[in-house]
Protein backbone atom coordinates (compact mmCIF):
# COMPACT_ATOMS: atom_id res chain seq x y z
CA UNK A 1 9.32 25.61 -17.38
CA UNK A 2 5.56 25.67 -16.75
CA UNK A 3 3.61 22.42 -16.82
CA UNK A 4 0.32 22.40 -18.73
CA UNK A 5 -2.50 20.49 -17.03
CA UNK A 6 -5.32 18.91 -19.07
CA UNK A 7 -8.66 18.70 -17.23
CA UNK A 8 -11.61 17.38 -19.28
CA UNK A 9 -15.14 18.25 -18.21
CA UNK A 10 -17.01 15.78 -16.00
CA UNK A 11 -19.91 14.49 -18.07
CA UNK A 12 -21.59 11.13 -18.50
CA UNK A 13 -20.15 9.31 -21.51
CA UNK A 14 -18.29 6.18 -22.48
CA UNK A 15 -15.03 7.49 -21.05
CA UNK A 16 -16.44 8.02 -17.57
CA UNK A 17 -18.40 4.74 -17.65
CA UNK A 18 -15.42 2.63 -18.79
CA UNK A 19 -13.09 4.47 -16.41
CA UNK A 20 -15.49 3.87 -13.52
CA UNK A 21 -15.69 0.15 -14.24
CA UNK A 22 -11.90 -0.20 -14.45
CA UNK A 23 -11.44 1.94 -11.33
CA UNK A 24 -14.01 -0.12 -9.44
CA UNK A 25 -12.36 -3.46 -10.16
CA UNK A 26 -8.87 -2.03 -9.58
CA UNK A 27 -9.92 -0.65 -6.20
CA UNK A 28 -11.62 -3.92 -5.25
CA UNK A 29 -8.52 -5.94 -6.10
CA UNK A 30 -6.14 -3.37 -4.64
CA UNK A 31 -7.98 -3.18 -1.32
CA UNK A 32 -8.03 -6.97 -1.00
CA UNK A 33 -4.32 -7.27 -1.84
CA UNK A 34 -3.25 -4.23 0.17
CA UNK A 35 -1.73 -2.39 -2.80
CA UNK A 36 -4.20 0.45 -3.36
CA UNK A 37 -4.61 0.04 -7.13
CA UNK A 38 -2.66 3.12 -8.25
CA UNK A 39 -0.84 1.12 -10.90
CA UNK A 40 -4.16 0.75 -12.72
CA UNK A 41 -5.72 4.10 -11.77
CA UNK A 42 -2.99 6.23 -13.38
CA UNK A 43 -3.12 4.60 -16.87
CA UNK A 44 -6.93 4.60 -16.77
CA UNK A 45 -7.11 8.31 -15.93
CA UNK A 46 -4.55 9.15 -18.62
CA UNK A 47 -5.62 6.92 -21.51
CA UNK A 48 -9.39 6.75 -20.99
CA UNK A 49 -10.48 9.87 -19.11
CA UNK A 50 -7.89 12.07 -20.83
CA UNK A 51 -6.01 13.72 -17.97
CA UNK A 52 -2.37 14.70 -18.25
CA UNK A 53 0.04 12.35 -16.38
CA UNK A 54 0.61 14.61 -13.37
CA UNK A 55 -3.10 15.25 -12.84
CA UNK A 56 -3.69 11.51 -13.17
CA UNK A 57 -1.13 10.96 -10.42
CA UNK A 58 -2.91 13.44 -8.15
CA UNK A 59 -6.39 11.96 -8.71
CA UNK A 60 -4.93 8.48 -8.30
CA UNK A 61 -3.77 9.48 -4.82
CA UNK A 62 -7.33 10.65 -4.03
CA UNK A 63 -8.71 7.30 -5.21
CA UNK A 64 -6.13 5.37 -3.18
CA UNK A 65 -7.03 7.40 -0.08
CA UNK A 66 -10.73 6.68 -0.51
CA UNK A 67 -10.17 2.95 -0.99
CA UNK A 68 -7.61 2.76 1.82
CA UNK A 69 -9.83 4.66 4.26
CA UNK A 70 -12.77 2.34 3.55
CA UNK A 71 -10.54 -0.72 3.89
CA UNK A 72 -9.09 0.46 7.21
CA UNK A 73 -12.60 1.04 8.57
CA UNK A 74 -13.56 -2.46 7.44
CA UNK A 75 -10.42 -3.99 8.98
CA UNK A 76 -10.89 -2.20 12.31
CA UNK A 77 -13.80 -4.57 12.96
CA UNK A 78 -11.75 -7.71 12.28
CA UNK A 79 -9.78 -9.89 14.65
CA UNK A 80 -6.42 -11.43 13.78
CA UNK A 81 -7.11 -14.74 11.94
CA UNK A 82 -5.26 -16.92 14.47
CA UNK A 83 -4.74 -14.75 17.56
CA UNK A 84 -6.76 -12.62 19.96
CA UNK A 85 -5.56 -9.25 18.66
CA UNK A 86 -6.24 -6.67 15.97
CA UNK A 87 -5.75 -7.68 12.34
CA UNK A 88 -3.73 -4.44 11.91
CA UNK A 89 -0.23 -4.77 13.33
CA UNK A 90 0.45 -1.32 14.81
CA UNK A 91 4.06 -2.12 15.67
CA UNK A 92 4.78 -2.84 12.01
CA UNK A 93 2.96 0.36 11.05
CA UNK A 94 5.14 2.38 13.44
CA UNK A 95 8.24 0.91 11.79
CA UNK A 96 7.19 1.51 8.19
CA UNK A 97 5.10 4.69 8.19
CA UNK A 98 7.84 7.29 8.97
CA UNK A 99 10.19 5.85 6.34
CA UNK A 100 7.38 5.63 3.81
CA UNK A 101 6.60 9.33 4.28
CA UNK A 102 10.28 10.21 3.92
CA UNK A 103 10.51 8.11 0.76
CA UNK A 104 7.59 9.97 -0.77
CA UNK A 105 9.45 13.26 -0.33
CA UNK A 106 12.47 11.80 -2.11
CA UNK A 107 10.27 10.32 -4.82
CA UNK A 108 8.61 13.67 -5.54
CA UNK A 109 12.02 15.27 -6.14
CA UNK A 110 13.19 12.37 -8.32
CA UNK A 111 9.94 12.53 -10.28
CA UNK A 112 10.99 15.95 -11.54
CA UNK A 113 14.60 14.94 -12.20
CA UNK A 114 14.10 11.58 -13.94
CA UNK A 115 13.00 11.18 -17.54
CA UNK A 116 9.89 9.12 -18.33
CA UNK A 117 11.87 6.21 -19.79
CA UNK A 118 13.95 5.94 -16.62
CA UNK A 119 10.81 5.68 -14.52
CA UNK A 120 9.36 3.11 -16.91
CA UNK A 121 12.43 0.85 -16.75
CA UNK A 122 12.52 1.10 -12.94
CA UNK A 123 8.83 0.35 -12.68
CA UNK A 124 8.86 -2.70 -14.96
CA UNK A 125 11.86 -4.28 -13.20
CA UNK A 126 10.55 -3.55 -9.71
CA UNK A 127 6.98 -4.70 -10.34
CA UNK A 128 7.94 -7.91 -12.16
CA UNK A 129 10.26 -8.87 -9.29
CA UNK A 130 7.58 -8.01 -6.70
CA UNK A 131 4.80 -9.90 -8.51
CA UNK A 132 7.05 -12.93 -9.03
CA UNK A 133 8.01 -13.01 -5.34
CA UNK A 134 4.37 -12.64 -4.30
CA UNK A 135 3.21 -15.39 -6.68
CA UNK A 136 5.92 -17.76 -5.41
CA UNK A 137 4.86 -17.02 -1.83
CA UNK A 138 1.25 -17.69 -2.82
CA UNK A 139 2.13 -21.09 -4.29
CA UNK A 140 4.16 -21.97 -1.19
CA UNK A 141 1.31 -20.93 1.11
CA UNK A 142 -1.22 -22.84 -1.01
CA UNK A 143 0.81 -26.05 -0.65
CA UNK A 144 1.12 -25.61 3.11
CA UNK A 145 -2.60 -24.92 3.40
CA UNK A 146 -3.28 -28.14 1.49
CA UNK A 147 -1.26 -30.09 4.05
CA UNK A 148 -3.08 -28.38 6.93
CA UNK A 149 -6.48 -29.18 5.39
CA UNK A 150 -5.52 -32.85 5.00
CA UNK A 151 -4.44 -33.04 8.64
CA UNK A 152 -7.61 -31.22 9.66
CA UNK A 153 -9.81 -33.68 7.77
CA UNK A 154 -8.00 -36.63 9.39
CA UNK A 155 -8.42 -35.15 12.88
CA UNK A 156 -12.02 -34.27 12.21
CA UNK A 157 -12.86 -37.78 11.05
CA UNK A 158 -11.14 -39.28 14.10
CA UNK A 159 -12.48 -36.84 16.69
CA UNK A 160 -15.03 -38.21 19.17
CA UNK A 161 -17.36 -35.27 19.61
CA UNK A 162 -14.46 -32.86 20.27
CA UNK A 163 -14.43 -29.78 18.09
CA UNK A 164 -11.39 -29.43 15.86
CA UNK A 165 -10.63 -25.95 14.55
CA UNK A 166 -8.88 -25.40 11.24
CA UNK A 167 -6.43 -22.49 11.22
CA UNK A 168 -6.31 -20.82 7.82
CA UNK A 169 -2.72 -19.69 7.96
CA UNK A 170 0.82 -20.97 8.45
CA UNK A 171 2.43 -19.99 11.72
CA UNK A 172 5.24 -17.88 10.33
CA UNK A 173 8.84 -17.89 9.12
CA UNK A 174 9.64 -21.23 10.71
CA UNK A 175 7.14 -22.89 8.35
CA UNK A 176 5.40 -24.76 11.16
CA UNK A 177 1.65 -25.21 10.87
CA UNK A 178 -0.86 -26.52 13.33
CA UNK A 179 -4.40 -27.71 13.58
CA UNK A 180 -5.65 -27.06 17.09
CA UNK A 181 -8.48 -28.34 19.23
CA UNK A 182 -10.04 -25.30 20.83
CA UNK A 183 -13.11 -23.12 20.87
CA UNK A 184 -13.20 -20.65 18.00
CA UNK A 185 -13.64 -17.01 18.91
CA UNK A 186 -15.64 -14.54 16.84
CA UNK A 187 -13.79 -13.18 13.82
CA UNK A 188 -15.10 -9.66 14.47
CA UNK A 189 -14.80 -7.38 17.47
CA UNK A 190 -15.91 -3.83 18.37
CA UNK A 191 -13.92 -1.14 16.55
CA UNK A 192 -13.00 0.56 19.81
CA UNK A 193 -11.16 -2.61 20.93
CA UNK A 194 -9.04 -2.57 17.77
CA UNK A 195 -7.96 1.07 18.08
CA UNK A 196 -4.64 1.42 19.91
CA UNK A 197 -4.74 5.10 20.79
CA UNK A 198 -1.12 5.52 21.86
CA UNK A 199 0.23 4.05 18.62
CA UNK A 200 -2.25 5.94 16.44
CA UNK A 201 -1.40 9.21 18.20
CA UNK A 202 2.29 8.63 17.43
CA UNK A 203 1.55 7.89 13.78
CA UNK A 204 -0.63 10.98 13.45
CA UNK A 205 2.04 13.16 15.11
CA UNK A 206 4.70 12.03 12.61
CA UNK A 207 2.21 12.54 9.76
CA UNK A 208 1.35 16.08 10.89
CA UNK A 209 4.98 17.18 11.32
CA UNK A 210 6.04 15.91 7.88
CA UNK A 211 2.88 17.33 6.28
CA UNK A 212 3.62 20.79 7.74
CA UNK A 213 7.19 20.61 6.39
CA UNK A 214 5.86 19.54 2.98
CA UNK A 215 3.34 22.38 2.81
CA UNK A 216 5.92 24.93 3.96
CA UNK A 217 8.33 23.65 1.30
CA UNK A 218 5.72 23.97 -1.43
CA UNK A 219 5.24 27.66 -0.59
CA UNK A 220 8.95 28.43 -0.66
CA UNK A 221 10.98 29.13 -3.78
CA UNK A 222 12.30 25.99 -5.47
CA UNK A 223 15.96 25.35 -4.69
CA UNK A 224 16.10 28.22 -2.18
CA UNK A 225 17.88 27.75 1.14
CA UNK A 226 14.51 27.47 2.93
CA UNK A 227 13.36 24.86 0.40
CA UNK A 228 16.29 22.54 1.08
CA UNK A 229 16.23 23.12 4.85
CA UNK A 230 12.55 22.13 5.00
CA UNK A 231 13.31 19.08 2.86
CA UNK A 232 16.19 17.99 5.07
CA UNK A 233 14.24 18.52 8.31
CA UNK A 234 12.05 15.59 7.30
CA UNK A 235 15.03 13.24 7.67
CA UNK A 236 15.55 13.49 11.46
CA UNK A 237 11.78 13.33 12.07
CA UNK A 238 11.21 10.19 9.99
CA UNK A 239 14.49 8.43 10.76
CA UNK A 240 14.21 9.26 14.46
CA UNK A 241 10.71 7.79 14.74
CA UNK A 242 11.61 4.65 12.74
CA UNK A 243 14.90 4.05 14.59
CA UNK A 244 13.18 4.42 17.97
CA UNK A 245 10.61 1.80 16.96
CA UNK A 246 13.35 -0.47 15.57
CA UNK A 247 15.32 -0.24 18.84
CA UNK A 248 12.17 -1.08 20.82
CA UNK A 249 11.57 -4.12 18.62
CA UNK A 250 15.19 -5.20 18.94
CA UNK A 251 15.39 -4.99 22.73
CA UNK A 252 11.96 -6.54 23.21
CA UNK A 253 10.14 -3.59 24.79
CA UNK A 254 7.83 -3.84 21.77
CA UNK A 255 7.06 -7.11 20.03
CA UNK A 256 5.60 -8.30 16.74
CA UNK A 257 3.27 -11.22 17.27
CA UNK A 258 1.41 -11.21 13.97
CA UNK A 259 3.15 -14.18 12.42
CA UNK A 260 2.82 -16.76 15.19
CA UNK A 261 1.88 -17.28 18.80
CA UNK A 262 5.50 -17.06 19.97
CA UNK A 263 7.06 -13.58 20.16
CA UNK A 264 9.42 -12.78 17.29
CA UNK A 265 12.62 -10.89 18.09
CA UNK A 266 13.75 -9.36 14.82
CA UNK A 267 17.43 -9.20 14.01
CA UNK A 268 19.26 -6.00 13.11
CA UNK A 269 19.53 -6.84 9.41
CA UNK A 270 15.76 -7.50 9.24
CA UNK A 271 14.97 -4.14 10.81
CA UNK A 272 17.39 -2.34 8.48
CA UNK A 273 15.84 -4.15 5.49
CA UNK A 274 12.34 -3.11 6.55
CA UNK A 275 13.37 0.54 6.96
CA UNK A 276 15.09 0.55 3.56
CA UNK A 277 12.07 -1.07 1.92
CA UNK A 278 9.84 1.51 3.59
CA UNK A 279 11.87 4.29 1.97
CA UNK A 280 11.85 2.41 -1.36
CA UNK A 281 8.07 2.01 -1.20
CA UNK A 282 7.71 5.74 -0.56
CA UNK A 283 10.07 6.65 -3.40
CA UNK A 284 8.10 4.45 -5.81
CA UNK A 285 4.88 6.04 -4.55
CA UNK A 286 6.23 9.56 -4.99
CA UNK A 287 7.64 8.76 -8.44
CA UNK A 288 4.58 7.06 -9.89
CA UNK A 289 1.59 8.12 -7.80
CA UNK A 290 1.21 4.74 -6.10
CA UNK A 291 0.44 3.83 -2.50
CA UNK A 292 3.56 1.85 -1.56
CA UNK A 293 1.75 -1.42 -0.94
CA UNK A 294 3.41 -2.91 -4.02
CA UNK A 295 6.63 -3.07 -1.97
CA UNK A 296 5.27 -3.48 1.56
CA UNK A 297 2.91 -6.35 0.73
CA UNK A 298 5.51 -8.80 -0.65
CA UNK A 299 8.01 -7.73 2.04
CA UNK A 300 5.62 -8.48 4.91
CA UNK A 301 4.76 -11.84 3.38
CA UNK A 302 8.49 -12.68 3.18
CA UNK A 303 8.80 -11.88 6.89
CA UNK A 304 6.16 -14.50 7.65
CA UNK A 305 3.23 -12.16 8.26
CA UNK A 306 -0.14 -13.79 7.39
CA UNK A 307 -1.77 -12.50 4.17
CA UNK A 308 -4.75 -10.92 5.97
CA UNK A 309 -2.48 -9.05 8.40
CA UNK A 310 -0.06 -8.07 5.63
CA UNK A 311 -2.86 -6.62 3.52
CA UNK A 312 -4.52 -4.81 6.45
CA UNK A 313 -1.27 -3.33 7.79
CA UNK A 314 0.00 -2.20 4.36
CA UNK A 315 -3.33 -0.50 3.66
CA UNK A 316 -3.30 1.18 7.08
CA UNK A 317 0.17 2.62 6.43
CA UNK A 318 -0.82 3.70 2.91
CA UNK A 319 -3.70 5.73 4.32
CA UNK A 320 -1.23 8.11 5.94
CA UNK A 321 0.99 8.51 2.88
CA UNK A 322 -1.78 8.90 0.31
CA UNK A 323 -3.83 11.32 2.44
CA UNK A 324 -0.75 13.51 2.92
CA UNK A 325 -0.27 13.67 -0.84
CA UNK A 326 -3.96 14.51 -1.38
CA UNK A 327 -3.77 17.49 0.99
CA UNK A 328 -0.67 18.80 -0.77
CA UNK A 329 -2.19 18.34 -4.22
CA UNK A 330 -5.38 20.09 -3.07
CA UNK A 331 -3.50 23.10 -1.72
CA UNK A 332 -1.53 23.29 -4.98
CA UNK A 333 -4.73 22.87 -7.05
CA UNK A 334 -3.36 19.87 -8.93
CA UNK A 335 -6.71 18.15 -9.63
CA UNK A 336 -10.35 19.04 -10.45
CA UNK A 337 -12.44 18.49 -7.32
CA UNK A 338 -15.63 17.13 -9.02
CA UNK A 339 -13.70 14.34 -10.74
CA UNK A 340 -11.76 13.57 -7.56
CA UNK A 341 -14.91 13.32 -5.43
CA UNK A 342 -16.61 11.10 -8.00
CA UNK A 343 -13.75 8.62 -8.27
CA UNK A 344 -13.21 8.63 -4.49
CA UNK A 345 -16.85 7.55 -4.12
CA UNK A 346 -16.31 4.79 -6.72
CA UNK A 347 -13.19 3.41 -5.03
CA UNK A 348 -14.69 3.66 -1.53
CA UNK A 349 -17.65 1.50 -2.53
CA UNK A 350 -15.36 -0.85 -4.46
CA UNK A 351 -13.11 -1.32 -1.42
CA UNK A 352 -16.02 -2.48 0.73
CA UNK A 353 -17.21 -4.81 -2.02
CA UNK A 354 -13.70 -6.18 -2.61
CA UNK A 355 -13.10 -6.87 1.07
CA UNK A 356 -16.42 -8.65 1.52
CA UNK A 357 -16.04 -10.76 -1.64
CA UNK A 358 -12.47 -11.85 -0.84
CA UNK A 359 -13.37 -12.70 2.79
CA UNK A 360 -16.29 -14.78 1.51
CA UNK A 361 -14.01 -16.61 -0.91
CA UNK A 362 -11.45 -17.28 1.84
CA UNK A 363 -14.24 -18.57 4.08
CA UNK A 364 -15.54 -20.89 1.36
CA UNK A 365 -12.24 -22.31 0.07
CA UNK A 366 -10.45 -22.16 3.43
CA UNK A 367 -7.31 -20.65 1.91
CA UNK A 368 -5.83 -17.27 2.87
CA UNK A 369 -3.40 -17.61 -0.05
CA UNK A 370 -6.19 -16.12 -2.18
CA UNK A 371 -5.06 -12.69 -0.93
CA UNK A 372 -1.47 -13.36 -2.03
CA UNK A 373 -2.58 -14.32 -5.54
CA UNK A 374 -4.73 -11.17 -5.74
CA UNK A 375 -1.67 -9.15 -4.68
CA UNK A 376 0.57 -10.79 -7.32
CA UNK A 377 -2.06 -10.35 -10.05
CA UNK A 378 -2.63 -6.67 -9.25
CA UNK A 379 1.11 -5.91 -9.25
CA UNK A 380 1.60 -7.74 -12.57
CA UNK A 381 -1.32 -5.95 -14.27
CA UNK A 382 0.00 -2.63 -12.93
CA UNK A 383 3.43 -3.39 -14.41
CA UNK A 384 1.86 -4.03 -17.81
CA UNK A 385 -0.40 -0.97 -17.74
CA UNK A 386 2.03 1.59 -16.32
CA UNK A 387 4.95 0.10 -18.26
CA UNK A 388 2.98 0.13 -21.49
CA UNK A 389 1.94 3.76 -21.04
CA UNK A 390 5.53 4.74 -20.24
CA UNK A 391 6.94 2.97 -23.30
CA UNK A 392 4.37 4.56 -25.65
CA UNK A 393 5.01 8.00 -24.18
CA UNK A 394 8.79 7.60 -24.55
CA UNK A 395 8.44 6.49 -28.19
CA UNK A 396 6.26 9.51 -28.91
CA UNK A 397 8.78 11.90 -27.35
CA UNK A 398 11.66 10.34 -29.31
CA UNK A 399 9.72 10.67 -32.59
CA UNK A 400 8.91 14.31 -31.82
CA UNK A 401 12.52 15.02 -30.84
CA UNK A 402 11.65 16.05 -27.28
CA UNK A 403 14.17 16.08 -24.45
CA UNK A 404 14.37 12.66 -22.72
CA UNK A 405 17.28 13.26 -20.34
CA UNK A 406 17.45 14.51 -16.77
CA UNK A 407 15.48 17.67 -15.97
CA UNK A 408 16.51 20.62 -13.82
CA UNK A 409 14.39 20.72 -10.68
CA UNK A 410 15.27 24.36 -10.09
CA UNK A 411 13.70 25.30 -13.44
CA UNK A 412 10.48 23.36 -12.76
CA UNK A 413 7.19 25.15 -12.19
CA UNK A 414 4.10 23.04 -11.51
């Protein structure tokens, strides 16, 4: 079967204006929460601009890439909120990125196989659970921050000329919090000091290999021997890279220090959970045109990673996955370039604005839990918007007597 794409002309009108406003706020919230905003982009592009669902998914990936790239650039100037290190945890990125890319490949295949109503049910359940978990974590963090602020105020009032520094975040999974007496270091640092070239080179190498396999697959006949071989070759590349990083974290040759000053040695079940969630995040991204941060964000928070680091790391990982999708969609001519460039510009500006506004709010209220609440709100709104669109589309297909069962991937022609 041949899919029919709907591409309206780019012209100034109420559709473009309203879509730009929604896209701007979605990108601002998504960049702050580390979720990208795809859950709002896709319904906006479909319902307001008038694109078909698959084109909306492709342009959404472009918008996510623009916002994620701007956010990563912004974060590369920031220091970890409580430690003398980058706010982006590269060791976490090395664990999640390969599995995320593999999950996207699986999600793309399932996107063709699954009916719309199946995707809608999956999305609603997954997003409601994720938003609930994130909100609960936000409330918990808010309460702990309140205790820290009270202790801080007591120490400050009793200090005799000695500077007392308030740490915005809880220490980590052990729920200990501290107010320390020490000299505060600058919150920003030169970008070059935050770039870990060895880790970034590894991430880019995995990205390039899987991208080449993806592109080669797209130019082979669907369901041919070459098609499935190229699909399966992604498994050893992604799993091999993730397992190597997991082993290094397990034996201590690499460490994750984001959540507290003491080194955390992750257990086997935690590493397996993270790898599985990385694949799940990729599958959801491939199915629905999202960035994967909807899964990674709440997961990192549950592992005791501070909200700023969780948001920055999830966005960093999403940059690889979304940019890979954009290149594939471009080569397959899945989206109109003028519209894509326009909305990329909108989300890029919005990401910078969102980051600055949220950092200002955190600085004023002294609570990093603001990021967690932004994350929970964005996921919940995305569940309502994407879920609502899916339900309406399913009802329409049922009324028109269209097929709503599994599709045959071998008969699909994009």
